[in-house]
CSV table of C-alpha atoms in Angstrom, one decimal:
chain,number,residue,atom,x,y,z
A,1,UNK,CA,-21.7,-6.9,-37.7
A,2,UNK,CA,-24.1,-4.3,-37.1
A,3,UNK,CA,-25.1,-2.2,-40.3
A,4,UNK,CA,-24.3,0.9,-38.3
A,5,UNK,CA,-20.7,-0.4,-37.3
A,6,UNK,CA,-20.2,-1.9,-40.6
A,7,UNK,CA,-21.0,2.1,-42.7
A,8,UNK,CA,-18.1,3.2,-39.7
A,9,UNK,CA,-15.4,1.1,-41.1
A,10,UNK,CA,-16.7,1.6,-44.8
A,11,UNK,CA,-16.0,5.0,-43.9
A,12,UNK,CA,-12.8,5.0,-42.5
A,13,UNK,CA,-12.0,3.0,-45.4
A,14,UNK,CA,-12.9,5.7,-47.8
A,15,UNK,CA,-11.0,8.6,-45.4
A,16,UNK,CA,-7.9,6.6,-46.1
A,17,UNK,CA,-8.4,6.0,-50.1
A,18,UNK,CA,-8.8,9.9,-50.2
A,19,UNK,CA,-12.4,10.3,-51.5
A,20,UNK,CA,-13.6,13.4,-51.5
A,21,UNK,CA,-16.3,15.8,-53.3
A,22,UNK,CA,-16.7,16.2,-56.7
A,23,UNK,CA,-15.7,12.0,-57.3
A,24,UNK,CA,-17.5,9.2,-58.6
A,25,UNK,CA,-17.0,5.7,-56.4
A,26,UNK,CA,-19.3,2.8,-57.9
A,27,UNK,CA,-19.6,-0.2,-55.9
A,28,UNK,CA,-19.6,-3.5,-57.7
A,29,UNK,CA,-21.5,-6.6,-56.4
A,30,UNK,CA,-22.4,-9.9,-58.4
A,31,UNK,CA,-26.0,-11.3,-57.7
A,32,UNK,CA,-27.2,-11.3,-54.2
A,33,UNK,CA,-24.0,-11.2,-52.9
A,34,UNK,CA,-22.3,-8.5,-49.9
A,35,UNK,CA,-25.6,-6.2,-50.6
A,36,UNK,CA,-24.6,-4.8,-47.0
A,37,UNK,CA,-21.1,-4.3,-48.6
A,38,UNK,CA,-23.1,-2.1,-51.3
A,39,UNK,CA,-25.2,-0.5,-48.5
A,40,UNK,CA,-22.4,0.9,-46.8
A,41,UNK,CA,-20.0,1.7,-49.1
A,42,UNK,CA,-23.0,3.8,-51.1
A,43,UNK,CA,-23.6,5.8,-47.4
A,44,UNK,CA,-19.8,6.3,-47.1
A,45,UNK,CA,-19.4,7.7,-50.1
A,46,UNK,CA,-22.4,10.2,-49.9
A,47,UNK,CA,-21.0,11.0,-46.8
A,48,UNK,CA,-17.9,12.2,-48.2
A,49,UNK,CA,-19.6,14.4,-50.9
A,50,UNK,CA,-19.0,11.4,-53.5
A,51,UNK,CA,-21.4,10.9,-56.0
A,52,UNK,CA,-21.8,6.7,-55.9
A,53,UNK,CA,-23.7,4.2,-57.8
A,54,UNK,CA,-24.2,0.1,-57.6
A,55,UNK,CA,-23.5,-1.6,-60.3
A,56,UNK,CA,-24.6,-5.0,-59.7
A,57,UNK,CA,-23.8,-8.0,-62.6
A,58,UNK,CA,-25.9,-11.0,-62.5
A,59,UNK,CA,-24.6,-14.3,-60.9
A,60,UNK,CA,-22.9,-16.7,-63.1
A,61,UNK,CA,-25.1,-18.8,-65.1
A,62,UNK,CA,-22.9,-21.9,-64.0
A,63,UNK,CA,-20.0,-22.8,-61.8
A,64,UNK,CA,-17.4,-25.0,-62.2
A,65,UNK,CA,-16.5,-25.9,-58.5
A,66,UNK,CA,-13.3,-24.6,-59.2
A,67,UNK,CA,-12.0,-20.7,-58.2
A,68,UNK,CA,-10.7,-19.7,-61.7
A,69,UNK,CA,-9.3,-16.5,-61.3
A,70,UNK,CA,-9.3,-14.0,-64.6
A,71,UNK,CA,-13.2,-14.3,-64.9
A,72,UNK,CA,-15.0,-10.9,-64.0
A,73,UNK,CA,-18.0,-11.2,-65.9
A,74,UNK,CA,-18.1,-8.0,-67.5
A,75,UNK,CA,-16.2,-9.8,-70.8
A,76,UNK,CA,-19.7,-9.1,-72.4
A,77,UNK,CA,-20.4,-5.6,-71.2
A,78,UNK,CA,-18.9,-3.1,-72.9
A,79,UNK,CA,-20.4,-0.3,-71.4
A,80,UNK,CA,-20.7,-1.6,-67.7
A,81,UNK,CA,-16.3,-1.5,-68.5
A,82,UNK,CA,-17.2,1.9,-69.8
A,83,UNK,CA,-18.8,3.1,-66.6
A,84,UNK,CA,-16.2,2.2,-64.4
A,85,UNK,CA,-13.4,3.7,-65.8
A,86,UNK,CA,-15.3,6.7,-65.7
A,87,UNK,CA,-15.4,6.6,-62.2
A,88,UNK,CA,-12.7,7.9,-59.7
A,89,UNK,CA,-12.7,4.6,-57.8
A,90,UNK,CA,-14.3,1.2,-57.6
A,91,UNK,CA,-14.9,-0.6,-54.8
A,92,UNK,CA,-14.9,-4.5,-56.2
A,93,UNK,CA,-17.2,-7.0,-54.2
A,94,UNK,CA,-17.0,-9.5,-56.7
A,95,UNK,CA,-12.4,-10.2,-57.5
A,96,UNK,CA,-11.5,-8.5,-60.4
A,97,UNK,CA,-8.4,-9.6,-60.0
A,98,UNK,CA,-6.2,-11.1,-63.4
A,99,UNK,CA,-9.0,-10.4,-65.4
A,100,UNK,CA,-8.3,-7.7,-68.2
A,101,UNK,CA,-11.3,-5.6,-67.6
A,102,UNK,CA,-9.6,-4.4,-64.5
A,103,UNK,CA,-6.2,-3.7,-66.1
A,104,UNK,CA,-8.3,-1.3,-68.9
A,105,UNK,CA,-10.1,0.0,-65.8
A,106,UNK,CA,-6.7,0.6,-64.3
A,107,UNK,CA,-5.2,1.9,-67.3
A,108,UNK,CA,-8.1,4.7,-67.3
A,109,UNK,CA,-6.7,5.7,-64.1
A,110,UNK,CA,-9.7,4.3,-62.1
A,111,UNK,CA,-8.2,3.2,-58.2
A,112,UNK,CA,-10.0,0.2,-57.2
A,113,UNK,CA,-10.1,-1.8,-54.1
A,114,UNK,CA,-11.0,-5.4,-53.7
A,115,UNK,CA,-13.2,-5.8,-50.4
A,116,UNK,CA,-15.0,-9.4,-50.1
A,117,UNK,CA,-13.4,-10.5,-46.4
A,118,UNK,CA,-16.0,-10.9,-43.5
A,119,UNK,CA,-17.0,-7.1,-41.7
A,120,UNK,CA,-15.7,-8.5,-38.7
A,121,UNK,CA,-12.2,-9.1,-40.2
A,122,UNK,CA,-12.1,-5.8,-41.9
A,123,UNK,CA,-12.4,-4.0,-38.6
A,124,UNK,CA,-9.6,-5.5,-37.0
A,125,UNK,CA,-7.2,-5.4,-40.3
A,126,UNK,CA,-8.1,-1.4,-40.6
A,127,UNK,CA,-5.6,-0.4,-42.5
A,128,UNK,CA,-2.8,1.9,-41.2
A,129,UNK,CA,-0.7,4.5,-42.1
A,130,UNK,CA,2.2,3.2,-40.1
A,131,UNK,CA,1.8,0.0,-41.7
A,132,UNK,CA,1.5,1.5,-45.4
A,133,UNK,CA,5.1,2.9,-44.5
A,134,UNK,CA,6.4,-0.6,-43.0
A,135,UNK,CA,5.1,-2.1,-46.6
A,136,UNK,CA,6.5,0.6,-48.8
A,137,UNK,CA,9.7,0.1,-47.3
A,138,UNK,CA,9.4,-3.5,-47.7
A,139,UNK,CA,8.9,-3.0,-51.6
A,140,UNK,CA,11.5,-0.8,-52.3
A,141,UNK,CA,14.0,-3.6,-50.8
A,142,UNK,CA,12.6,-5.9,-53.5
A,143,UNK,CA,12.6,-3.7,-56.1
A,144,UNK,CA,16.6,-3.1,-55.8
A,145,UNK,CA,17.2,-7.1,-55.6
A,146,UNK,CA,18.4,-9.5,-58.1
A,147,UNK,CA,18.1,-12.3,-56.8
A,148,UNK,CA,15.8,-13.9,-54.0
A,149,UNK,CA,16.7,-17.2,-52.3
A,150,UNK,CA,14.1,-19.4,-50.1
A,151,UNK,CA,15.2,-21.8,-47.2
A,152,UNK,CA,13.0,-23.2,-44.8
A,153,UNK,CA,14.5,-26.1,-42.1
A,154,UNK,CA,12.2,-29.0,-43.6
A,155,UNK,CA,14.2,-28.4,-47.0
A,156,UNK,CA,13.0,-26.0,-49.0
A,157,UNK,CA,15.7,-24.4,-51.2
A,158,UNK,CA,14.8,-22.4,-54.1
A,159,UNK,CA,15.9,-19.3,-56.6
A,160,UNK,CA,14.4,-16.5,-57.9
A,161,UNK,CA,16.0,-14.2,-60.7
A,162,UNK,CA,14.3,-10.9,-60.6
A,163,UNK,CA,14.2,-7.3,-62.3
A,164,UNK,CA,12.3,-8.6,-65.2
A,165,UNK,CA,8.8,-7.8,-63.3
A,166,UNK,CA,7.4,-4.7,-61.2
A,167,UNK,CA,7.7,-4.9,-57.4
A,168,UNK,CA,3.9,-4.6,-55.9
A,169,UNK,CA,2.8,-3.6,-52.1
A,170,UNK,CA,-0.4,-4.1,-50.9
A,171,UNK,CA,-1.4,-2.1,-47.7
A,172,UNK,CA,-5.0,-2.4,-47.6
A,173,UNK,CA,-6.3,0.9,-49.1
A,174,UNK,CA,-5.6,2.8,-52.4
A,175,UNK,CA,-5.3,7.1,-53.3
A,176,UNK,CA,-3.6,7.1,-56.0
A,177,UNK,CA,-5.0,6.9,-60.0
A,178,UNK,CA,-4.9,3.4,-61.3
A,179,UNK,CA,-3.6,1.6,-58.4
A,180,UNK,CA,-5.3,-1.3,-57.1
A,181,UNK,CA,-5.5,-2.9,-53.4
A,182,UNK,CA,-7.1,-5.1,-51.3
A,183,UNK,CA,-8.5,-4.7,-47.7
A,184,UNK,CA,-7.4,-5.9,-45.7
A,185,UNK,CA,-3.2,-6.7,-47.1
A,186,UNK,CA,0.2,-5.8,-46.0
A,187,UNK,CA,2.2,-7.4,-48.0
A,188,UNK,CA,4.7,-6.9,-50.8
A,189,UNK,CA,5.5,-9.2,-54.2
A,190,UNK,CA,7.4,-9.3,-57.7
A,191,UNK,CA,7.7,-12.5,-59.9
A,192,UNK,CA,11.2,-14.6,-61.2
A,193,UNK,CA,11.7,-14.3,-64.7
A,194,UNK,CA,9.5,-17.0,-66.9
A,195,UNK,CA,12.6,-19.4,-67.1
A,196,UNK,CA,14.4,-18.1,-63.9
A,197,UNK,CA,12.8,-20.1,-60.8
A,198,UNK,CA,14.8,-23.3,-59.9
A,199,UNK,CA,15.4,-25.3,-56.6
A,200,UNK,CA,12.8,-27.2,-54.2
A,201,UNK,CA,9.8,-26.3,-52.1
A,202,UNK,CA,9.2,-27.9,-49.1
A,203,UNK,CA,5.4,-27.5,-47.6
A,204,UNK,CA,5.5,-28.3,-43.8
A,205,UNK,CA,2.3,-29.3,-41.7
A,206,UNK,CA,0.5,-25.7,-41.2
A,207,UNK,CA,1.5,-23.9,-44.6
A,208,UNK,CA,-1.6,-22.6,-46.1
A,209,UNK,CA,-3.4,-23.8,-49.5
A,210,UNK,CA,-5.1,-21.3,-51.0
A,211,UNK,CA,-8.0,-21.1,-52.1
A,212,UNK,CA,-8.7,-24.9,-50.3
A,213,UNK,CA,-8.7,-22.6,-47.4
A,214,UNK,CA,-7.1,-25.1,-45.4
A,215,UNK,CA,-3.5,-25.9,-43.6
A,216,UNK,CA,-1.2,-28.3,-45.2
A,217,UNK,CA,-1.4,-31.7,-42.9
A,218,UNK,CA,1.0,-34.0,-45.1
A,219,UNK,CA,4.7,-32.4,-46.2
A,220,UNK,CA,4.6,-31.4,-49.6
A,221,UNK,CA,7.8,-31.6,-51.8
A,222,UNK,CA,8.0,-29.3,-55.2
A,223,UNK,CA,10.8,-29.4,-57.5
A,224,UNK,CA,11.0,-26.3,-59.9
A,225,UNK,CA,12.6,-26.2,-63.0
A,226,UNK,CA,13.1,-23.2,-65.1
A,227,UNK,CA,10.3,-21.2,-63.6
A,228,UNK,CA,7.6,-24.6,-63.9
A,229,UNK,CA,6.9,-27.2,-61.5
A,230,UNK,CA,7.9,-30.4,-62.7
A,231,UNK,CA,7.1,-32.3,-59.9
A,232,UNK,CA,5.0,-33.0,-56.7
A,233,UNK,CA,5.1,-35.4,-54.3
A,234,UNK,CA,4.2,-36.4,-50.7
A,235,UNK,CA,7.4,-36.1,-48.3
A,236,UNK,CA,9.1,-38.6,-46.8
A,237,UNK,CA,7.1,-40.5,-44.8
A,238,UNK,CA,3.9,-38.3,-45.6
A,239,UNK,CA,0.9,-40.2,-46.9
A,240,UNK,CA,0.7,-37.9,-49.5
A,241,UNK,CA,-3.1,-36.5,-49.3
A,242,UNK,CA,-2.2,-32.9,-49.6
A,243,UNK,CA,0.3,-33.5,-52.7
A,244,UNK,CA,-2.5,-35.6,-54.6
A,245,UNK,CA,-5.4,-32.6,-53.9
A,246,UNK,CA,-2.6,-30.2,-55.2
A,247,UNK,CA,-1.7,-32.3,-58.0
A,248,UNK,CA,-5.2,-32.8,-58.4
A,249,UNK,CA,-6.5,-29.8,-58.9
A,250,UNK,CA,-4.1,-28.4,-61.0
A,251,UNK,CA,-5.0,-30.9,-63.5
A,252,UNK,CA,-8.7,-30.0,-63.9
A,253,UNK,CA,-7.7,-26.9,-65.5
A,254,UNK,CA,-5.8,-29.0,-68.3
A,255,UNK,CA,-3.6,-25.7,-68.6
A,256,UNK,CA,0.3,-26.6,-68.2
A,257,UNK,CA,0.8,-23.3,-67.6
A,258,UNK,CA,-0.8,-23.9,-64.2
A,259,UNK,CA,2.6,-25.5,-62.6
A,260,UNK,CA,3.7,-22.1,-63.7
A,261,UNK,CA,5.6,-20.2,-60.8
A,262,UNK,CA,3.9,-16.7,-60.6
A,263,UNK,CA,4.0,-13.9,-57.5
A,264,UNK,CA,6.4,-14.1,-54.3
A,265,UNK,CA,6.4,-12.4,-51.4
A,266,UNK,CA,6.2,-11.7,-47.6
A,267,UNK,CA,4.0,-10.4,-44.7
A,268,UNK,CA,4.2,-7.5,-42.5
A,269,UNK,CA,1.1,-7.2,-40.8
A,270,UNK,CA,1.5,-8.3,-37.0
A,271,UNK,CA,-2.2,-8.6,-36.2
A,272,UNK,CA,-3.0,-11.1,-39.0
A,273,UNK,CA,-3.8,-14.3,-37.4
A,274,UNK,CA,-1.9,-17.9,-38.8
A,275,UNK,CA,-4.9,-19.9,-37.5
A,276,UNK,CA,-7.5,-16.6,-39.0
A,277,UNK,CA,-8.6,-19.4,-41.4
A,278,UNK,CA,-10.6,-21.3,-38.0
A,279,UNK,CA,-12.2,-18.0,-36.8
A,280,UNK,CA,-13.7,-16.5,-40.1
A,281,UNK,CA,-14.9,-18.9,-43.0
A,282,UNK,CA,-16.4,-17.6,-46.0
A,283,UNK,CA,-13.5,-15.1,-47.1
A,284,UNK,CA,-10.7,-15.8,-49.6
A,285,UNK,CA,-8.3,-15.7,-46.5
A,286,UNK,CA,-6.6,-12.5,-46.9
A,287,UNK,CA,-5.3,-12.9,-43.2
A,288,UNK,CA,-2.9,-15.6,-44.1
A,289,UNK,CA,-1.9,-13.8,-46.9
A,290,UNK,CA,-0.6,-10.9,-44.6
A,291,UNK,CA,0.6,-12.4,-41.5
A,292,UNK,CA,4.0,-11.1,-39.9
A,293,UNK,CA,7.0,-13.0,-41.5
A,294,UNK,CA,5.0,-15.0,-43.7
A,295,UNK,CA,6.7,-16.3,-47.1
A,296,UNK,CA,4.4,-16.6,-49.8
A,297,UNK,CA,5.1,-17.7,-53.2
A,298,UNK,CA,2.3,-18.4,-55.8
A,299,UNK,CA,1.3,-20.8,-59.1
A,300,UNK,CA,-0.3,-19.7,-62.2
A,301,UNK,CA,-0.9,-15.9,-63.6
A,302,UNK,CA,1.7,-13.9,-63.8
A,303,UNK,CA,-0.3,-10.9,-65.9
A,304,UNK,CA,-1.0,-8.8,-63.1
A,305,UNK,CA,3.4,-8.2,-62.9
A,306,UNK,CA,2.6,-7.9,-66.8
A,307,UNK,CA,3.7,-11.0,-67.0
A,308,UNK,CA,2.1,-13.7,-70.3
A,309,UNK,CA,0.7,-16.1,-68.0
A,310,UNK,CA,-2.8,-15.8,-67.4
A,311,UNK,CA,-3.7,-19.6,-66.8
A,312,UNK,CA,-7.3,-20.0,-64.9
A,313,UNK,CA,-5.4,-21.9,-62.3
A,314,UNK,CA,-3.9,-19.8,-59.3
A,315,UNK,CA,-2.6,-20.8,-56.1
A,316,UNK,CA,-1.2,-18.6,-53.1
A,317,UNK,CA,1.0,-20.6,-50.5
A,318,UNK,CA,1.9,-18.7,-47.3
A,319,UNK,CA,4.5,-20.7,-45.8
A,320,UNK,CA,5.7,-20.4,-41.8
A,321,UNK,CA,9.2,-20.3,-40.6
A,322,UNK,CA,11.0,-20.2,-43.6
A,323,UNK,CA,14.0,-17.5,-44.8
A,324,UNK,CA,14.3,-15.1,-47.3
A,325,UNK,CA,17.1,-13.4,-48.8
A,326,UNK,CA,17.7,-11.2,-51.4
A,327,UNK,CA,21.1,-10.6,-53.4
A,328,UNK,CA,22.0,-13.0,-50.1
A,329,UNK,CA,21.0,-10.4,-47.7
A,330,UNK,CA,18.8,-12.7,-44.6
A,331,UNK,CA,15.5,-10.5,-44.6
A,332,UNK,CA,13.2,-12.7,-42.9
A,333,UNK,CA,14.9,-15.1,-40.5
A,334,UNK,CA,12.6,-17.8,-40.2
A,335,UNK,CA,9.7,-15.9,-40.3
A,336,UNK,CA,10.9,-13.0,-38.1
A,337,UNK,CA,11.7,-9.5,-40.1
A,338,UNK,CA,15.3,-8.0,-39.7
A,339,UNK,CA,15.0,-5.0,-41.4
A,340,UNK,CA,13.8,-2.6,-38.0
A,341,UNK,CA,12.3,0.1,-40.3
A,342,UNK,CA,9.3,-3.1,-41.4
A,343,UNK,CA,8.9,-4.1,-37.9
A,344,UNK,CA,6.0,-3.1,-35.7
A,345,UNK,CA,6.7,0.1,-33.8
A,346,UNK,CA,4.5,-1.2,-30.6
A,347,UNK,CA,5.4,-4.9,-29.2
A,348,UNK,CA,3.7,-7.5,-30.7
């Protein structure tokens, strides 16, 4: 995307998180990585009367191969932690995410906003007002339930008790002290109690694994125990490829608490793409995340509800077609919203 273009949206962006004059907005990067992310963000916020910084951490001295979430690389720098919770709001180029430099940052009352998705993708997922009511709307739904239930027609059936953690929305921009977001989102999650998951996941041919970044090919069959998985296998028939790479990579971590079930969720954002995983490589596909009657239920951490979990070892699993229902009331219908007040006001 052109530089110019790209400062456009950056500002936009800003508009909508409320910066104003008189703030601080630092703009965190890792190595040589999304300096034009930096660049425009830093001429955003100048042009907003902001005063801005870059705060740029060195790249890792090593990598693993494996995305293990909870890492920010500020463990060891006291006073880079320092710095940003003096500012008003960060904008992280690097995932902060599950990491507990960016709760304390929180807990300073710091907004931050996680922006790492190609420029290109961020344009068309410009967050909306409409859409931030559509989500809210969404969360306080979940935040009443008790109880969410899972069906799906290639036999997924599973249980969540809730009320023990927070109900979260993500809408793709953040104006309020402390809160976190990520651009682009629009969805909304809580987690089951620790022991209070049960029943069997069924992943169906074009269910998303991330962060393979790619579709399920082979069926997938979890069964869930007491809020862990205790087993994973190929589906009948299935040659069992995508159930070995799951199993798999769980493993490396040799954490148990990586078949541990964490965040669930849905999506409400009608122009996220299913296939957005074919037209822009390189992000952490936030698309998939989003899309419009996705359910999306997620392994490992559960410290970002304020949960104890805070394993390495993460997985988010958007899932087409299924059903969701809380306290027995049919919310998405196979993977179409019924509530009218979270639909799209214009036709899809």
């Amino acid at each position: 995307m052109d530089q110019n273009l790209f400062n456009d949206i950056c500002l936009q962006q800003l508009r909508l998180s409320a910066v104003h004059e008189g703030e601080t907005v630092v703009v965190l990067t890792r190595g040589g990585e999304r300096a034009e992310y930096a660049d425009a963000f830093l001429w955003a916020a100048q042009r907003l009367g902001a005063a801005t910084y870059h705060l740029r951490l060195p790249s890792p001295a090593s990598a693993s191969g494996a995305w293990a979430v909870g890492d920010s690389g500020l463990a060891r720098l006291p006073l880079a932690v320092d710095a940003l919770k003096a500012a008003d709001m960060v904008v992280d180029c690097t995932f902060l995410l599950f990491s507990e430099e960016q709760f304390a940052i929180q807990a300073a009352g710091t907004r931050i906003l996680t922006a790492i998705e190609p420029p290109e993708l961020l344009a068309r997922l410009m967050p909306t007002e409409q859409l931030r009511e559509r989500v809210e709307i969404g969360a306080e739904l979940l935040a009443k339930a008790k109880t969410m239930r899972i069906t799906s027609p290639h036999g997924t059936d599973v249980t969540y008790q809730l009320g023990v953690y927070p109900t979260l929305s993500e809408y793709g921009y953040t104006d309020q002290p402390g809160r976190w977001d990520h651009w682009p989102a629009a969805f909304v999650f809580t987690g089951g109690s620790d022991d209070g998951v049960d029943g069997k996941i069924v992943l169906a041919p074009g269910d998303v694994l991330l962060p393979f970044n790619t579709y399920v090919q082979t069926p997938v069959e979890l069964t869930i125990e007491q809020g862990f998985i205790r087993d994973i296998r190929g589906g009948a028939g299935s040659s069992g490829l995508d159930a070995d790479l799951l199993r798999s990579y769980i493993e490396s971590f040799h954490d148990p608490r990586g078949y541990g079930m964490s965040h669930v969720g849905w999506g409400l954002d009608e122009r996220a793409h299913w296939h957005g995983l074919t037209q822009f490589p390189g992000g952490m596909g936030m698309e998939l995340r989003s899309f419009y009657g996705n359910v999306m239920f997620s392994i490992g951490p559960n410290n970002e509800l304020g949960g104890p979990n805070d394993t390495a070892c993460h997985f988010d699993i958007p899932m087409r077609g299924n059903s969701l229902y809380l306290d027995d009331e049919l919310i998405v219908d196979a993977g179409a919203l019924t509530v009218p007040e979270m639909r799209p006001v214009a036709p899809r």
